[in-house]
mmCIF file with all atom_site columns, C-alpha atoms in Angstrom:
data_model
loop_
_atom_site.group_PDB
_atom_site.id
_atom_site.type_symbol
_atom_site.label_atom_id
_atom_site.label_alt_id
_atom_site.label_comp_id
_atom_site.label_asym_id
_atom_site.label_entity_id
_atom_site.label_seq_id
_atom_site.pdbx_PDB_ins_code
_atom_site.Cartn_x
_atom_site.Cartn_y
_atom_site.Cartn_z
_atom_site.occupancy
_atom_site.B_iso_or_equiv
_atom_site.pdbx_formal_charge
_atom_site.auth_seq_id
_atom_site.auth_comp_id
_atom_site.auth_asym_id
_atom_site.auth_atom_id
_atom_site.pdbx_PDB_model_num
ATOM 1  C CA . MET U 1 1  ? 0.000   0.000   0.000   1.00 0.00 ? 1  MET U CA 1
ATOM 2  C CA . ALA U 1 2  ? 1.318   3.396   -0.895  1.00 0.00 ? 2  ALA U CA 1
ATOM 3  C CA . GLU U 1 3  ? 0.059   6.903   -1.347  1.00 0.00 ? 3  GLU U CA 1
ATOM 4  C CA . LEU U 1 4  ? 0.067   8.214   -4.887  1.00 0.00 ? 4  LEU U CA 1
ATOM 5  C CA . ILE U 1 5  ? -0.227  11.942  -5.515  1.00 0.00 ? 5  ILE U CA 1
ATOM 6  C CA . PHE U 1 6  ? -0.855  13.337  -8.972  1.00 0.00 ? 6  PHE U CA 1
ATOM 7  C CA . ASP U 1 7  ? -0.867  17.135  -8.830  1.00 0.00 ? 7  ASP U CA 1
ATOM 8  C CA . ASP U 1 8  ? -2.532  18.722  -11.839 1.00 0.00 ? 8  ASP U CA 1
ATOM 9  C CA . ALA U 1 9  ? -2.485  15.469  -13.807 1.00 0.00 ? 9  ALA U CA 1
ATOM 10 C CA . ARG U 1 10 ? -4.708  15.608  -16.867 1.00 0.00 ? 10 ARG U CA 1
ATOM 11 C CA . VAL U 1 11 ? -6.158  12.474  -18.384 1.00 0.00 ? 11 VAL U CA 1
ATOM 12 C CA . PRO U 1 12 ? -8.026  12.683  -21.684 1.00 0.00 ? 12 PRO U CA 1
ATOM 13 C CA . LYS U 1 13 ? -11.666 11.597  -21.411 1.00 0.00 ? 13 LYS U CA 1
ATOM 14 C CA . ALA U 1 14 ? -11.015 8.766   -23.908 1.00 0.00 ? 14 ALA U CA 1
ATOM 15 C CA . ASN U 1 15 ? -8.388  7.294   -21.555 1.00 0.00 ? 15 ASN U CA 1
ATOM 16 C CA . LEU U 1 16 ? -10.575 7.192   -18.423 1.00 0.00 ? 16 LEU U CA 1
ATOM 17 C CA . LEU U 1 17 ? -11.223 3.689   -17.113 1.00 0.00 ? 17 LEU U CA 1
ATOM 18 C CA . LEU U 1 18 ? -14.085 4.760   -14.827 1.00 0.00 ? 18 LEU U CA 1
ATOM 19 C CA . ASN U 1 19 ? -16.660 7.457   -14.658 1.00 0.00 ? 19 ASN U CA 1
ATOM 20 C CA . GLU U 1 20 ? -15.640 10.566  -12.759 1.00 0.00 ? 20 GLU U CA 1
ATOM 21 C CA . GLY U 1 21 ? -16.429 10.216  -9.073  1.00 0.00 ? 21 GLY U CA 1
ATOM 22 C CA . ASP U 1 22 ? -16.293 6.384   -9.012  1.00 0.00 ? 22 ASP U CA 1
ATOM 23 C CA . ASP U 1 23 ? -12.761 6.359   -7.620  1.00 0.00 ? 23 ASP U CA 1
ATOM 24 C CA . LEU U 1 24 ? -13.754 6.218   -3.945  1.00 0.00 ? 24 LEU U CA 1
ATOM 25 C CA . LYS U 1 25 ? -16.185 3.373   -4.565  1.00 0.00 ? 25 LYS U CA 1
ATOM 26 C CA . ILE U 1 26 ? -13.512 1.362   -6.393  1.00 0.00 ? 26 ILE U CA 1
ATOM 27 C CA . LEU U 1 27 ? -10.944 2.151   -3.706  1.00 0.00 ? 27 LEU U CA 1
ATOM 28 C CA . MET U 1 28 ? -13.289 0.923   -0.978  1.00 0.00 ? 28 MET U CA 1
ATOM 29 C CA . GLU U 1 29 ? -14.034 -2.308  -2.879  1.00 0.00 ? 29 GLU U CA 1
ATOM 30 C CA . ASP U 1 30 ? -10.325 -2.982  -3.398  1.00 0.00 ? 30 ASP U CA 1
ATOM 31 C CA . GLY U 1 31 ? -9.619  -2.099  0.226   1.00 0.00 ? 31 GLY U CA 1
ATOM 32 C CA . ASN U 1 32 ? -12.177 -4.640  1.401   1.00 0.00 ? 32 ASN U CA 1
ATOM 33 C CA . MET U 1 33 ? -10.595 -7.296  -0.785  1.00 0.00 ? 33 MET U CA 1
ATOM 34 C CA . MET U 1 34 ? -7.116  -6.486  0.534   1.00 0.00 ? 34 MET U CA 1
ATOM 35 C CA . ARG U 1 35 ? -8.328  -6.608  4.148   1.00 0.00 ? 35 ARG U CA 1
ATOM 36 C CA . ALA U 1 36 ? -9.935  -10.005 3.572   1.00 0.00 ? 36 ALA U CA 1
ATOM 37 C CA . TRP U 1 37 ? -6.780  -11.290 1.860   1.00 0.00 ? 37 TRP U CA 1
ATOM 38 C CA . GLY U 1 38 ? -4.597  -9.979  4.681   1.00 0.00 ? 38 GLY U CA 1
ATOM 39 C CA . ALA U 1 39 ? -6.788  -11.588 7.338   1.00 0.00 ? 39 ALA U CA 1
ATOM 40 C CA . SER U 1 40 ? -6.897  -14.913 5.510   1.00 0.00 ? 40 SER U CA 1
ATOM 41 C CA . THR U 1 41 ? -3.130  -15.036 5.018   1.00 0.00 ? 41 THR U CA 1
ATOM 42 C CA . SER U 1 42 ? -2.603  -14.221 8.696   1.00 0.00 ? 42 SER U CA 1
ATOM 43 C CA . ALA U 1 43 ? -4.996  -17.006 9.679   1.00 0.00 ? 43 ALA U CA 1
ATOM 44 C CA . LEU U 1 44 ? -3.165  -19.395 7.360   1.00 0.00 ? 44 LEU U CA 1
ATOM 45 C CA . GLY U 1 45 ? 0.148   -18.551 9.000   1.00 0.00 ? 45 GLY U CA 1
ATOM 46 C CA . LEU U 1 46 ? -1.325  -19.100 12.458  1.00 0.00 ? 46 LEU U CA 1
ATOM 47 C CA . ALA U 1 47 ? -2.825  -22.422 11.395  1.00 0.00 ? 47 ALA U CA 1
ATOM 48 C CA . GLN U 1 48 ? 0.503   -23.569 9.966   1.00 0.00 ? 48 GLN U CA 1
ATOM 49 C CA . ARG U 1 49 ? 2.277   -22.622 13.187  1.00 0.00 ? 49 ARG U CA 1
ATOM 50 C CA . ALA U 1 50 ? -0.362  -24.458 15.245  1.00 0.00 ? 50 ALA U CA 1
ATOM 51 C CA . LEU U 1 51 ? 0.185   -27.551 13.088  1.00 0.00 ? 51 LEU U CA 1
ATOM 52 C CA . ASP U 1 52 ? 3.944   -27.298 13.606  1.00 0.00 ? 52 ASP U CA 1
ATOM 53 C CA . PHE U 1 53 ? 3.425   -27.136 17.375  1.00 0.00 ? 53 PHE U CA 1
ATOM 54 C CA . ALA U 1 54 ? 0.962   -30.040 17.293  1.00 0.00 ? 54 ALA U CA 1
ATOM 55 C CA . VAL U 1 55 ? 3.362   -32.249 15.333  1.00 0.00 ? 55 VAL U CA 1
ATOM 56 C CA . GLU U 1 56 ? 6.246   -31.396 17.652  1.00 0.00 ? 56 GLU U CA 1
ATOM 57 C CA . TYR U 1 57 ? 4.088   -32.100 20.708  1.00 0.00 ? 57 TYR U CA 1
ATOM 58 C CA . ALA U 1 58 ? 2.885   -35.414 19.265  1.00 0.00 ? 58 ALA U CA 1
ATOM 59 C CA . LYS U 1 59 ? 6.501   -36.462 18.756  1.00 0.00 ? 59 LYS U CA 1
ATOM 60 C CA . GLN U 1 60 ? 7.513   -35.536 22.319  1.00 0.00 ? 60 GLN U CA 1
ATOM 61 C CA . ARG U 1 61 ? 4.474   -36.675 24.321  1.00 0.00 ? 61 ARG U CA 1
ATOM 62 C CA . THR U 1 62 ? 4.568   -40.349 25.185  1.00 0.00 ? 62 THR U CA 1
ATOM 63 C CA . GLN U 1 63 ? 1.840   -42.784 26.156  1.00 0.00 ? 63 GLN U CA 1
ATOM 64 C CA . LEU U 1 64 ? 2.507   -46.466 26.794  1.00 0.00 ? 64 LEU U CA 1
ATOM 65 C CA . ASP U 1 65 ? 6.212   -45.830 26.136  1.00 0.00 ? 65 ASP U CA 1
ATOM 66 C CA . ASN U 1 66 ? 5.533   -44.583 22.572  1.00 0.00 ? 66 ASN U CA 1
ATOM 67 C CA . PRO U 1 67 ? 5.232   -41.054 21.189  1.00 0.00 ? 67 PRO U CA 1
ATOM 68 C CA . ILE U 1 68 ? 1.564   -40.315 20.593  1.00 0.00 ? 68 ILE U CA 1
ATOM 69 C CA . ALA U 1 69 ? 2.488   -39.475 16.978  1.00 0.00 ? 69 ALA U CA 1
ATOM 70 C CA . TYR U 1 70 ? 2.579   -43.269 16.410  1.00 0.00 ? 70 TYR U CA 1
ATOM 71 C CA . PHE U 1 71 ? -1.118  -43.622 17.283  1.00 0.00 ? 71 PHE U CA 1
ATOM 72 C CA . GLN U 1 72 ? -3.476  -43.746 14.338  1.00 0.00 ? 72 GLN U CA 1
ATOM 73 C CA . ALA U 1 73 ? -6.087  -41.473 15.940  1.00 0.00 ? 73 ALA U CA 1
ATOM 74 C CA . ILE U 1 74 ? -3.486  -38.712 16.383  1.00 0.00 ? 74 ILE U CA 1
ATOM 75 C CA . GLN U 1 75 ? -2.244  -39.235 12.832  1.00 0.00 ? 75 GLN U CA 1
ATOM 76 C CA . PHE U 1 76 ? -5.814  -38.816 11.544  1.00 0.00 ? 76 PHE U CA 1
ATOM 77 C CA . LYS U 1 77 ? -6.184  -35.533 13.433  1.00 0.00 ? 77 LYS U CA 1
ATOM 78 C CA . LEU U 1 78 ? -2.869  -34.200 12.154  1.00 0.00 ? 78 LEU U CA 1
ATOM 79 C CA . THR U 1 79 ? -3.760  -35.278 8.626   1.00 0.00 ? 79 THR U CA 1
ATOM 80 C CA . ASP U 1 80 ? -7.074  -33.422 8.845   1.00 0.00 ? 80 ASP U CA 1
ATOM 81 C CA . MET U 1 81 ? -5.158  -30.323 9.940   1.00 0.00 ? 81 MET U CA 1
ATOM 82 C CA . VAL U 1 82 ? -2.765  -30.633 6.986   1.00 0.00 ? 82 VAL U CA 1
ATOM 83 C CA . ILE U 1 83 ? -5.635  -31.081 4.521   1.00 0.00 ? 83 ILE U CA 1
ATOM 84 C CA . GLY U 1 84 ? -7.442  -28.011 5.859   1.00 0.00 ? 84 GLY U CA 1
ATOM 85 C CA . ILE U 1 85 ? -4.320  -25.865 5.764   1.00 0.00 ? 85 ILE U CA 1
ATOM 86 C CA . GLU U 1 86 ? -3.401  -26.942 2.235   1.00 0.00 ? 86 GLU U CA 1
ATOM 87 C CA . ALA U 1 87 ? -6.965  -26.342 1.016   1.00 0.00 ? 87 ALA U CA 1
ATOM 88 C CA . ASN U 1 88 ? -6.913  -22.842 2.477   1.00 0.00 ? 88 ASN U CA 1
ATOM 89 C CA . ARG U 1 89 ? -3.457  -22.196 1.029   1.00 0.00 ? 89 ARG U CA 1
ATOM 90 C CA . SER U 1 90 ? -4.744  -23.204 -2.411  1.00 0.00 ? 90 SER U CA 1
ATOM 91 C CA . LEU U 1 91 ? -7.733  -20.876 -2.069  1.00 0.00 ? 91 LEU U CA 1
ATOM 92 C CA . ILE U 1 92 ? -5.516  -17.949 -1.109  1.00 0.00 ? 92 ILE U CA 1
ATOM 93 C CA . TYR U 1 93 ? -3.044  -18.536 -3.943  1.00 0.00 ? 93 TYR U CA 1
#
């Protein structure tokens, strides 16, 4: 995001992409899209970090003398997390 300033810039009417006065409406629509994209990418990063922590925890935590990462139920949960994160990553890209 950056501020653009065009002092006394003249654009011929034939070169206008929008009607005069529509600039604020377009700016607000683009701003809403950028806010949604920013929020979704932040959420994706948080989800990825949560998955990283969950995998590390599953490797360290033991039950019955085995890391819980060896248990199928835990593997299913981690797999569901990976699938959700990758689906969201694909939607964002």
